[in-house]
Coordinates of C-alpha atoms in Angstrom, one line a residue:
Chain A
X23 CA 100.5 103.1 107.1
X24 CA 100.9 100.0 109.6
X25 CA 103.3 97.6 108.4
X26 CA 105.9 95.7 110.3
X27 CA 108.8 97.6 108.7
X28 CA 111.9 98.8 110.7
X29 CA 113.6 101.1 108.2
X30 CA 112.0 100.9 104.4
X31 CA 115.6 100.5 102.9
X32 CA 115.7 97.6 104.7
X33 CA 112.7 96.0 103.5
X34 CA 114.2 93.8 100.9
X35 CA 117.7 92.7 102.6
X36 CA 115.5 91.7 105.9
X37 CA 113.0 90.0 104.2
X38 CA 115.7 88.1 102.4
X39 CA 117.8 87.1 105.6
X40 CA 114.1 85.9 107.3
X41 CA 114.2 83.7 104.2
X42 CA 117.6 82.3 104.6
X43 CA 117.0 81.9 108.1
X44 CA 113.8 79.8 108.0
X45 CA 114.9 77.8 105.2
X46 CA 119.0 77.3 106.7
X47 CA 119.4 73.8 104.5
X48 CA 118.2 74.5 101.5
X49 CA 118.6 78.2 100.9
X50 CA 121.8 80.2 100.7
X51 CA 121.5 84.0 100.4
X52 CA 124.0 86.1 99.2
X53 CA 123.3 89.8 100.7
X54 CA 125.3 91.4 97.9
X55 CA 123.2 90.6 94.9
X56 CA 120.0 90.2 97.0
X57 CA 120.2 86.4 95.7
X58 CA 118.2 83.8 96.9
X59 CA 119.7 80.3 95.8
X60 CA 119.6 76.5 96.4
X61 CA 122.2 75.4 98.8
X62 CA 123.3 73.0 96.2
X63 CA 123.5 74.8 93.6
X64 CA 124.8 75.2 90.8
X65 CA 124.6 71.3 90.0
X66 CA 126.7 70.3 87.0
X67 CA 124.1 68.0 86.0
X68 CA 121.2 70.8 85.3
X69 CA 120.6 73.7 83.8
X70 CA 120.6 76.8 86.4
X71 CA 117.4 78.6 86.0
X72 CA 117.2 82.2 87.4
X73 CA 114.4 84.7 87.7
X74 CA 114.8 88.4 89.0
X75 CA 112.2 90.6 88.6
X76 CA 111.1 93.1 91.3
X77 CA 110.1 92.4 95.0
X78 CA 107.0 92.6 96.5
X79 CA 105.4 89.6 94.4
X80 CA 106.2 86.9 97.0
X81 CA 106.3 84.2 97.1
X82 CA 107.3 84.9 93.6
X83 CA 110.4 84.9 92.8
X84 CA 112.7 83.9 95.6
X85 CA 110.2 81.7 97.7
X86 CA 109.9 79.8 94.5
X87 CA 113.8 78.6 94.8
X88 CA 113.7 74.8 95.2
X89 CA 114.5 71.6 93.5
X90 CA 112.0 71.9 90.7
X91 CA 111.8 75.1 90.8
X92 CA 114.0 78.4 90.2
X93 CA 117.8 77.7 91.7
X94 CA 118.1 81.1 92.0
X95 CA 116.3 84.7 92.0
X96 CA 118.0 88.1 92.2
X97 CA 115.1 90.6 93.1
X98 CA 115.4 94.6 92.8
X99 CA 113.8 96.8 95.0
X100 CA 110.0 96.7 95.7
X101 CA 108.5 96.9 92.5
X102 CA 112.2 97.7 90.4
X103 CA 114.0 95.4 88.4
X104 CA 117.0 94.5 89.9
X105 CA 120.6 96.3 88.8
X106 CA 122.2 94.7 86.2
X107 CA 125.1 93.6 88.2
X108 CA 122.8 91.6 90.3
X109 CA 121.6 89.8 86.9
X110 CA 125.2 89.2 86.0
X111 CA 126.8 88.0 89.5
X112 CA 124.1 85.5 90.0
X113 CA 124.8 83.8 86.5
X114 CA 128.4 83.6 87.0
X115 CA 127.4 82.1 90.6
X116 CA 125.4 79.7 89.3
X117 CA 127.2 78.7 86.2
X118 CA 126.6 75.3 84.9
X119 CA 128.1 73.5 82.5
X120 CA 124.5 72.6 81.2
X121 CA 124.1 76.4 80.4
X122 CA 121.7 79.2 82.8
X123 CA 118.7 80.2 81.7
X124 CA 117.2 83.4 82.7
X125 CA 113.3 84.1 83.0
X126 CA 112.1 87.3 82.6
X127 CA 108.7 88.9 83.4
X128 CA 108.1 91.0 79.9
X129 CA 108.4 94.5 81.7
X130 CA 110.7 97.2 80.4
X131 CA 113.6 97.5 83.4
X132 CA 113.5 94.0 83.7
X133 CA 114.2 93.3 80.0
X134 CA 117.0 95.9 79.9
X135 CA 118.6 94.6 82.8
X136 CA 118.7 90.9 81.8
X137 CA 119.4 91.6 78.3
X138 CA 122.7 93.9 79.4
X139 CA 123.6 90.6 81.5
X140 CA 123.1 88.1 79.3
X141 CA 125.4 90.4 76.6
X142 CA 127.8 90.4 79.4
X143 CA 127.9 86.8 80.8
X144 CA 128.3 85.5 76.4
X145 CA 131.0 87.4 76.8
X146 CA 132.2 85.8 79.3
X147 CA 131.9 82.6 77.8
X148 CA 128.9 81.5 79.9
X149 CA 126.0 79.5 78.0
X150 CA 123.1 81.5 79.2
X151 CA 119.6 82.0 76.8
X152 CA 116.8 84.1 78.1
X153 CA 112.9 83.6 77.8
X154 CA 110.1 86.2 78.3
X155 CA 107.1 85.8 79.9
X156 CA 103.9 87.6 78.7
X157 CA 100.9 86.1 79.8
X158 CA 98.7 89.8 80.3
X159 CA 95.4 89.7 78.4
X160 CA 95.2 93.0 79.6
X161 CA 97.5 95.2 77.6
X162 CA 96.3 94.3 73.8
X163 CA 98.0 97.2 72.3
X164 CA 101.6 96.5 71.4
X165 CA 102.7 98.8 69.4
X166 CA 102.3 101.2 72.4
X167 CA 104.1 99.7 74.8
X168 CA 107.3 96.5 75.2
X169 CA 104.2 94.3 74.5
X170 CA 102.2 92.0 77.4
X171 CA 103.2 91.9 80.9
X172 CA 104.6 88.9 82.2
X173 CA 102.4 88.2 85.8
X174 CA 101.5 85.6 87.6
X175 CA 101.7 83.3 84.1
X176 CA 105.4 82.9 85.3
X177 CA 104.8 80.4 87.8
X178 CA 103.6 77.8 85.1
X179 CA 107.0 78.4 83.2
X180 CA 108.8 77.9 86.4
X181 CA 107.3 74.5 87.1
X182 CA 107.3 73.6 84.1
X183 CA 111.3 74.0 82.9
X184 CA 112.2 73.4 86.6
X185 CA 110.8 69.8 86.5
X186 CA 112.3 69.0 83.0
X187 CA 115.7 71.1 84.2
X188 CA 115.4 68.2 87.2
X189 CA 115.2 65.1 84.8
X190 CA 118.3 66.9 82.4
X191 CA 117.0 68.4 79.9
X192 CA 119.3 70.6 78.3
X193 CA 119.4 74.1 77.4
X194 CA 117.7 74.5 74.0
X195 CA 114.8 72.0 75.8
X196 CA 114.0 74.0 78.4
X197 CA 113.4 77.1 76.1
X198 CA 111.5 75.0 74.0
X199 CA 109.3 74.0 77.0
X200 CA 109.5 77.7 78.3
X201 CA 108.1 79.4 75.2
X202 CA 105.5 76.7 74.5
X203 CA 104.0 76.9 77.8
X204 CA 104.1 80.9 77.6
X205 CA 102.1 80.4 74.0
X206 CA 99.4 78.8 76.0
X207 CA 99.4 81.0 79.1
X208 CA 96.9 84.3 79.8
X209 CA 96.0 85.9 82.6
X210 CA 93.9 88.8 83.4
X211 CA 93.8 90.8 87.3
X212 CA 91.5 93.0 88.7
X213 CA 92.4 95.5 92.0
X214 CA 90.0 96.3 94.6
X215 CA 92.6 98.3 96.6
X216 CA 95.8 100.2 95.6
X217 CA 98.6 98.5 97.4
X218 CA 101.4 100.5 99.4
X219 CA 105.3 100.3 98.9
X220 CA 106.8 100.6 102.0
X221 CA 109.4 103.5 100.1
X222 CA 106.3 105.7 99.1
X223 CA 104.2 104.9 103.1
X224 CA 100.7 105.5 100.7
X225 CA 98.7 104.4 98.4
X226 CA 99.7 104.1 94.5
X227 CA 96.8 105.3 93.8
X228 CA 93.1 106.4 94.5
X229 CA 90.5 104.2 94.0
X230 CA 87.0 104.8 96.0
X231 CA 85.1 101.9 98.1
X232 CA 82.8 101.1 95.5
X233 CA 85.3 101.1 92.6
X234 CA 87.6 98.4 91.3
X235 CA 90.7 98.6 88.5
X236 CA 90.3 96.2 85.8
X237 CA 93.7 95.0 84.2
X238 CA 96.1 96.1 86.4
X239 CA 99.7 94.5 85.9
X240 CA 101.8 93.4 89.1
X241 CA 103.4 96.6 90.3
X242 CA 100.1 98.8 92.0
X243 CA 100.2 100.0 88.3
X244 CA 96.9 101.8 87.4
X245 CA 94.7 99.1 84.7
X246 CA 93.2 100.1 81.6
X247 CA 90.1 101.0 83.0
X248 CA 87.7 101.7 86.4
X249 CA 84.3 100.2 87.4
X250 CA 82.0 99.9 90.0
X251 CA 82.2 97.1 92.7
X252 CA 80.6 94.1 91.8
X253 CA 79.0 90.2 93.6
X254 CA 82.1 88.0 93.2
X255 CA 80.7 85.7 90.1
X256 CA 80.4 88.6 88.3
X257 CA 84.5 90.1 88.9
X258 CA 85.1 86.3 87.8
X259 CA 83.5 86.9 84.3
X260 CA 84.9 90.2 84.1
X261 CA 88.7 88.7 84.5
X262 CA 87.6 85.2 82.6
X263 CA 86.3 86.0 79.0
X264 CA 88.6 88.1 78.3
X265 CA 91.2 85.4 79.5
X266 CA 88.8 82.4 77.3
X267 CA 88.3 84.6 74.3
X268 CA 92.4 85.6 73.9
X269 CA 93.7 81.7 73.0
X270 CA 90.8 81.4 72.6
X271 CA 90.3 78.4 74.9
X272 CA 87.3 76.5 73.6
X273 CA 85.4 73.5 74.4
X274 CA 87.0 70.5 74.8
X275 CA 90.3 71.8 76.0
X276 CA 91.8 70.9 79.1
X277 CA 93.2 73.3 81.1
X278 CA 95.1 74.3 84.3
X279 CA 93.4 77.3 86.0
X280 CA 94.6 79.5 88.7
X281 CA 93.0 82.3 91.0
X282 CA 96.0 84.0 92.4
X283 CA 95.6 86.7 95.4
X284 CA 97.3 89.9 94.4
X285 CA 98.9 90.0 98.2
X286 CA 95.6 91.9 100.6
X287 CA 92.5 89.0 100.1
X288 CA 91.8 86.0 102.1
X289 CA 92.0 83.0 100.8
X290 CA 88.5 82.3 101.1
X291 CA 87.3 84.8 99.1
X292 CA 89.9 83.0 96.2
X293 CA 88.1 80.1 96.8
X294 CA 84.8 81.7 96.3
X295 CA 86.3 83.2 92.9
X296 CA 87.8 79.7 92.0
X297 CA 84.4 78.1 92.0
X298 CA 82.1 80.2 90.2
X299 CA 85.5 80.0 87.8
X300 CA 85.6 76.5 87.8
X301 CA 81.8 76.2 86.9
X302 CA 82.3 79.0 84.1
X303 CA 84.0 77.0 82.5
X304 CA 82.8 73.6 82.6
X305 CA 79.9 75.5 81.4
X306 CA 81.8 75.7 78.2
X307 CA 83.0 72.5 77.9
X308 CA 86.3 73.6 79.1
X309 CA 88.1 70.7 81.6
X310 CA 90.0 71.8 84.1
X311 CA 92.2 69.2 85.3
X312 CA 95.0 71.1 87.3
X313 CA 93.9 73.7 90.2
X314 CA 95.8 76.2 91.9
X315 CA 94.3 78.9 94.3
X316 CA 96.3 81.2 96.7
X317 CA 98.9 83.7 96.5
X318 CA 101.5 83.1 93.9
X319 CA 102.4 86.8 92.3
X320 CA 101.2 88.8 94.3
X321 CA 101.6 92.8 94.5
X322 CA 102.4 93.4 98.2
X323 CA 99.1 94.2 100.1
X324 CA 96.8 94.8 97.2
X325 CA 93.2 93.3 97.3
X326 CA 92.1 91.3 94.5
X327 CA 93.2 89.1 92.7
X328 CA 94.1 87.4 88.9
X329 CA 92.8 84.1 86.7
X330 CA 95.5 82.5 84.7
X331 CA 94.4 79.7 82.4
X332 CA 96.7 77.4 80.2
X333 CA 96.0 74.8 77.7
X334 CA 97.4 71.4 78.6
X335 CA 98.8 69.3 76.3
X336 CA 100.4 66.0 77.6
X337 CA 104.0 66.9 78.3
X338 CA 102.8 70.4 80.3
X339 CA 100.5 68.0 82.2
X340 CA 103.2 65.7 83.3
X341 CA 105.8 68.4 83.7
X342 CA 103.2 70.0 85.9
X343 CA 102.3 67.2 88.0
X344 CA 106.5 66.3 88.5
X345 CA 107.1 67.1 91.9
X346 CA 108.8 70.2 93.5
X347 CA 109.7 71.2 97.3
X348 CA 110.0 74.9 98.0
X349 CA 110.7 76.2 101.5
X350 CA 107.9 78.5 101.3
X351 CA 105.3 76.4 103.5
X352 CA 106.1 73.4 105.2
X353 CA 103.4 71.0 105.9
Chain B
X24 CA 136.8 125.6 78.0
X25 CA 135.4 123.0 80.7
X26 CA 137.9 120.8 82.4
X27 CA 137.6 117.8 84.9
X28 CA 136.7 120.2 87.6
X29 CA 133.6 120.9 85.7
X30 CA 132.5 117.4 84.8
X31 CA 132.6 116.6 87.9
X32 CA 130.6 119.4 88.8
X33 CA 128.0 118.4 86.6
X34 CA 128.0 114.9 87.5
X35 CA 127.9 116.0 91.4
X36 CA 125.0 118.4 90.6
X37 CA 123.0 115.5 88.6
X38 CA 123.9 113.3 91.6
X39 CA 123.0 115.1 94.2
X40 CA 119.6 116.6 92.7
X41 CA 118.9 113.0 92.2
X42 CA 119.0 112.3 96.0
X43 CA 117.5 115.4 96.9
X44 CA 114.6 114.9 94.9
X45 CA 113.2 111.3 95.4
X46 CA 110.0 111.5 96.8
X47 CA 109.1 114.4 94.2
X48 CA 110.2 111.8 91.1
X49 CA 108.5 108.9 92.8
X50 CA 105.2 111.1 93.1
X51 CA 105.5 112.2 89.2
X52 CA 106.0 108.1 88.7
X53 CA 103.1 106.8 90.7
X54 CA 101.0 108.8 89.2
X55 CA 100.5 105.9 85.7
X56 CA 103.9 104.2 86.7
X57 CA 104.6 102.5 90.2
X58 CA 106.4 105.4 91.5
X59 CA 109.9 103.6 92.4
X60 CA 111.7 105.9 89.7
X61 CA 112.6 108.4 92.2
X62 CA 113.2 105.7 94.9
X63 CA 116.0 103.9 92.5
X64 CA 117.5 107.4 91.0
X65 CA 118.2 108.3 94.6
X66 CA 119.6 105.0 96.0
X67 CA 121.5 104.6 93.2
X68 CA 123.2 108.0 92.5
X69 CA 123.7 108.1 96.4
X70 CA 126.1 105.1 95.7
X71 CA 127.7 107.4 93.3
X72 CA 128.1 110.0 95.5
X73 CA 129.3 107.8 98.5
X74 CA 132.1 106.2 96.2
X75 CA 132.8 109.4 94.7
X76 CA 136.2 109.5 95.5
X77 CA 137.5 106.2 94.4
X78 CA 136.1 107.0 90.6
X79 CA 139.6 106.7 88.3
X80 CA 140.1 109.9 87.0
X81 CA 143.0 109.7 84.6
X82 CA 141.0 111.6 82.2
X83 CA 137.3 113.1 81.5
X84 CA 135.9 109.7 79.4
X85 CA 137.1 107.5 81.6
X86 CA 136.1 109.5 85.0
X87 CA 132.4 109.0 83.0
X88 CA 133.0 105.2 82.3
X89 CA 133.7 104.5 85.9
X90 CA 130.4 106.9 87.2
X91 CA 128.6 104.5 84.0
X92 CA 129.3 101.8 85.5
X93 CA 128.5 102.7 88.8
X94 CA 125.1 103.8 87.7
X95 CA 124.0 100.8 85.4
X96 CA 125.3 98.0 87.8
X97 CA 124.0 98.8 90.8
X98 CA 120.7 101.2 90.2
X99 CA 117.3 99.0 89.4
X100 CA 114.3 99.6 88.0
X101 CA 115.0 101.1 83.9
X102 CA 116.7 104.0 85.4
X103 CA 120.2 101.7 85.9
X104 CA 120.5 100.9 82.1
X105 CA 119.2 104.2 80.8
X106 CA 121.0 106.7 82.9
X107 CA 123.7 104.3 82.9
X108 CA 123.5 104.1 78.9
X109 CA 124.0 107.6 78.9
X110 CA 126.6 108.3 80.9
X111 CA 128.6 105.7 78.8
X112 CA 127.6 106.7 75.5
X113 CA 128.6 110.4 76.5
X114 CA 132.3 108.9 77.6
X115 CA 132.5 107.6 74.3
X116 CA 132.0 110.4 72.5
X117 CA 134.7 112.5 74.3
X118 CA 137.5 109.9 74.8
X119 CA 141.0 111.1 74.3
X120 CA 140.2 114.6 75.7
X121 CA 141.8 116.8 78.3
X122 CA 139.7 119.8 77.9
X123 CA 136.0 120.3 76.0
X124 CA 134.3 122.6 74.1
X125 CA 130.8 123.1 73.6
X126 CA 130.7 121.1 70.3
X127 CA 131.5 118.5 72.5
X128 CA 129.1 119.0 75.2
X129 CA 126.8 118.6 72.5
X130 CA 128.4 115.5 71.0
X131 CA 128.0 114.1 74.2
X132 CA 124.3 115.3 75.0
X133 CA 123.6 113.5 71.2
X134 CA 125.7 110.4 71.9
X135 CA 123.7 109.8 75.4
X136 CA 120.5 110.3 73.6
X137 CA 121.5 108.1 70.8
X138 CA 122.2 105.4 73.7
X139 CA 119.0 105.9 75.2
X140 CA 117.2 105.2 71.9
X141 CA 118.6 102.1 71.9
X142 CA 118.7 100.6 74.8
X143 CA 114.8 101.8 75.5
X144 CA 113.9 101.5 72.0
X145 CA 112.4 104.6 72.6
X146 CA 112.1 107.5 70.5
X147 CA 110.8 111.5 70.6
X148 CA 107.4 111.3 71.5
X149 CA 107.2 108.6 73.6
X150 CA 106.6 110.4 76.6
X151 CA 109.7 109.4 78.0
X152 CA 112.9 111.8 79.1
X153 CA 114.0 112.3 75.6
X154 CA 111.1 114.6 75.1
X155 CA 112.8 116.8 77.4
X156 CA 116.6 116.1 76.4
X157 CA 116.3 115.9 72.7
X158 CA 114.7 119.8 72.3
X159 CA 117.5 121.2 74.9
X160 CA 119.7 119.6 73.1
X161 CA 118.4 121.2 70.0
X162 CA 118.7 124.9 71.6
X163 CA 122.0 124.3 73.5
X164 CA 123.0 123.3 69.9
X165 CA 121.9 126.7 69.0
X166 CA 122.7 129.1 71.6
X167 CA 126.3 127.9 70.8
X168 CA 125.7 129.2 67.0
X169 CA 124.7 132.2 68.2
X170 CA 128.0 132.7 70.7
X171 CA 126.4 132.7 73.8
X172 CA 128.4 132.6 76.9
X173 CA 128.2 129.2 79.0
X174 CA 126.3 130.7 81.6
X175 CA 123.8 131.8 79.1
X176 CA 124.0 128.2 77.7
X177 CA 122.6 126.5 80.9
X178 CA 120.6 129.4 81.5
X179 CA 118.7 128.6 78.2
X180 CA 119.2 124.8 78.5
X181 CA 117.4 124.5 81.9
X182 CA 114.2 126.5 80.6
X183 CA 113.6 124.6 77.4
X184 CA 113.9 121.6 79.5
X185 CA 111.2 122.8 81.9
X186 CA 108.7 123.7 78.6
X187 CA 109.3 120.5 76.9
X188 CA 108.6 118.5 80.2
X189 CA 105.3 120.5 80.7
X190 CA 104.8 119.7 77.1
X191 CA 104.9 116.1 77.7
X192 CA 101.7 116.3 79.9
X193 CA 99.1 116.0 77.1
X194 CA 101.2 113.1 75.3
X195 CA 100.2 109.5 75.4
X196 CA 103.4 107.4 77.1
X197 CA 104.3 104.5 74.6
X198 CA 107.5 103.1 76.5
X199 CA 107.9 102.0 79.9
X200 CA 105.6 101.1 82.6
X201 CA 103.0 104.2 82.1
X202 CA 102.2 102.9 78.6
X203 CA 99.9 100.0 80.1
X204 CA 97.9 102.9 81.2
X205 CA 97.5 104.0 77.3
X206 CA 95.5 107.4 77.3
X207 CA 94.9 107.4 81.0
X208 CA 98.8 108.9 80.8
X209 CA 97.5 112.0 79.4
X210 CA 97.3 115.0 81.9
X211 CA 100.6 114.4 83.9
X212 CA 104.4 115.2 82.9
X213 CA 106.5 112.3 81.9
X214 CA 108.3 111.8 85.5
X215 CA 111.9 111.3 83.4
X216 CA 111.5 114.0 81.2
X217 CA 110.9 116.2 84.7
X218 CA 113.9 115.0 85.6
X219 CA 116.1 116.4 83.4
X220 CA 114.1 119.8 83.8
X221 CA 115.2 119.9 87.4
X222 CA 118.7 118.8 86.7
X223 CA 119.1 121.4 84.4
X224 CA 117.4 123.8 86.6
X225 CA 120.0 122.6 89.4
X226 CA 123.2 123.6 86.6
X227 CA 121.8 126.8 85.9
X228 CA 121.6 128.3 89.5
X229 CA 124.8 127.0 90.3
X230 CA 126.8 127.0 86.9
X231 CA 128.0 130.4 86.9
X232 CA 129.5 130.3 90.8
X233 CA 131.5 127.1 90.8
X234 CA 134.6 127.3 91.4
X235 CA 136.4 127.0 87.6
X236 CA 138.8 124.3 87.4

């Protein structure tokens, strides 16, 4: 394993102050609840809107804080949900009198720890709701598991409640918004390498040079199933008709689509994916009007790589197109 | 009779086997999971261990309540709220007391693995730990019936963990990350349910020399 990592303990807290560092205006970081947050938040005028999840999905969650965007994110460990306490301490940081809302990725530590702080914070008299997020085409069997995954789905809930959190919406709005857009919101990823947590120094798991892992989640997780290497077009369709058929998305619908880089493949070869996507779909009449290709959820240095699709309706377009500044890249 | 002194030797023991054993857990986890579970167990329960002392220990439950809150506020991943869950659950179900029996080592064992049910919503054959606590539950539950001696208890407690975590190698997991692999789980243990095989392996070989409180 080569990786610039001083000790793997560390991995977290320094990527975190690197953050703060580059970002010294905008971002605050609070090293005790490994919280990322807006400098000006909370703002008495919006909503607070707080994601944890793991770490290793950057830029998801806490490159995402920005005005449009998250105000704050909490993360775990690489890969674990974060301890409750984190959960709880950022919401009573980042109390509004609008309310908090918490977004959480439908995973089973990540549920249990936001669902222990939320209990906690109504205690405490703060107005805090929570929404899931489960946009995974790839686990259809529910009664087996906490149901879908939430993956890289999330960032459309983000940007979505973030720019109607920005214009004042209140509380019960945002959720509203959140849970529609999640309703129209699938994704489906495919691994061409197992990624490596900087804790474990190796490989989650084997996979050979010719083989790929169809329906992995977000976490180096194993997928449902194993196959053989394939041209590019043809790893599109493998991810894309599951994802059409699932709505389903049919013709005529107008859609946002996204080819996301699970963390270890160039950009170009997301571009080649995005196309043959693109042309897929037109193929059946399906419009795509908003494009996003790059690395938004990511699972550290895993190769491959996801297609999310959601159906547009006139207020997700607009809320979609309201715009956000992040410190993630500067241009 | 089992005193503070004893508690805290179990709590020590299950702390300390945590840390010793996290890149064994995190192995069993990455085999379907992502393999942080031993990774967590150990950072948290080493915060346990390195604010061992300042726990309140006016009496047994609320010694646990303090090592409960420990656990589920500062350990990630699902470990923090289960093990966390468990430790509280078992405070509850022995508040008021200066000294326990084994009825209420039991209570406790059945309280914690009511709280796990819950906050998982996971039951016996999920292929999650309760697979191994639930049956050694069961024959600790027993072996008191029978008026075995506490050293015989543990003795019997750690191997019917270790045979119902083996056991849990041909199920199908159902909660928890591993259950996105459906039947690709089958053919490895549960890493939870190993868990509490080696904890209870840890109590029996040093159960019967502690020093009695």
């Amino acid at each position: 394993m080569k990786k610039f990592v001083n000790d793997p303990k560390q991995y977290v807290p320094e990527m975190l102050k690197g953050l703060a560092l580059a970002n010294p205006d905008t971002l605050k970081y609070v090293p005790e609840y490994n919280l990322i947050m807006r400098a000006d938040a909370p703002n008495d005028d919006k909503v607070s809107i707080i994601q944890g999840s793991g770490s290793g999905h950057e830029p998801a969650h806490v490159m995402v804080v920005g005005k449009g965007m998250l105000d704050g994110a909490c993360p775990g460990d690489v890969f674990a949900a974060p301890p409750m306490d984190y959960v709880y301490e950022t919401t009573k940081l980042l109390n509004s009198p609008k309310g908090v809302l918490l977004l959480v990725n439908n995973y089973t530590g990540d549920r249990m720890a936001f669902d222990m702080a939320q209990e906690m914070s109504l205690a405490d008299g703060v107005n805090v709701r929570t929404l899931f997020i489960d946009d995974d085409v790839a686990v259809q069997d529910s009664t087996y598991t906490v149901g879908r995954r939430g993956v890289a789905g999330n960032f459309f809930v983000i940007k979505a409640i973030g720019a109607a959190a920005e214009e004042g919406a209140d509380l019960d709005e945002l959720v509203r918004i959140g849970e529609k857009v999640n309703s129209v919101t699938r994704t489906m990823g495919l691994a061409l390498t197992a990624c490596i947590p900087p804790a474990k120094g190796g490989p989650l798991f084997e996979l050979g040079d010719d083989e790929i892992e169809i329906g992995v989640g977000i976490h180096g997780e194993p997928g449902r199933r194993r196959a053989k290497i394939a041209p590019s077009d043809e790893l599109v369709d493998i991810l894309l008709e599951p994802v059409v058929a699932d709505l389903p998305f049919a013709s005529g619908d107008r859609v946002a689509l996204m080819v996301n880089g699970l963390g270890g493949t160039p950009i170009s070869e997301l571009y080649i994916a995005y196309g043959h996507a693109h042309e897929a779909l037109a193929a059946k009449g399906i419009e795509v009007v908003r494009s996003y290709v790059g690395e938004y959820c990511t699972s550290l240095d895993m190769a491959g790589a996801s297609v999310t699709l959601v159906k547009l309706d006139d207020e997700i377009e607009r809320l979609l197109d309201a715009p956000a500044e992040i410190g993630y890249r500067v241009f | 009779m089992t005193s503070m002194p004893d508690v805290e030797f179990v709590v020590r023991t299950i702390a300390q086997t945590a840390v010793d054993n996290e890149t064994y857990f995190g192995d069993l986890d990455s085999v379907v999971g992502d393999g942080d579970f031993g990774y967590s167990l150990a950072r948290g329960f080493e915060i346990v261990l390195s604010d061992w002392d300042s726990y309140d220990r006016t009496d047994i439950s609320t010694f646990l309540q303090k090592v409960a809150m420990a656990i589920t506020g500062r350990i990630g991943g699902t470990s923090g709220p289960i093990w966390g869950t468990s430790f509280l659950r078992a405070a509850g179900a022995v508040r008021g007391k200066d000294d326990l029996d084994g009825a209420d080592a039991v209570a406790m064992l059945r309280a914690a693995i009511e709280g796990i049910k819950a906050r998982g919503q996971a039951d016996v054959g999920d292929k999650t730990l309760l697979d191994a606590l639930v049956p050694t539950t069961d024959a600790i539950e027993a072996a008191l019936a029978d008026g075995k001696t506490s050293d015989e208890i543990v003795a019997i407690a750690a191997t019917t963990a270790r045979a119902s975590a083996d056991a849990t190698t041909p199920m199908i997991a159902k909660r928890g990350r591993a259950a996105y692999t459906g039947e690709r789980s089958i053919g490895s243990p549960d890493a939870g349910a190993v868990a509490v095989a080696v904890i209870f392996e840890a109590l029996a070989s040093t159960w019967p020399n502690r020093e009695e409180g």
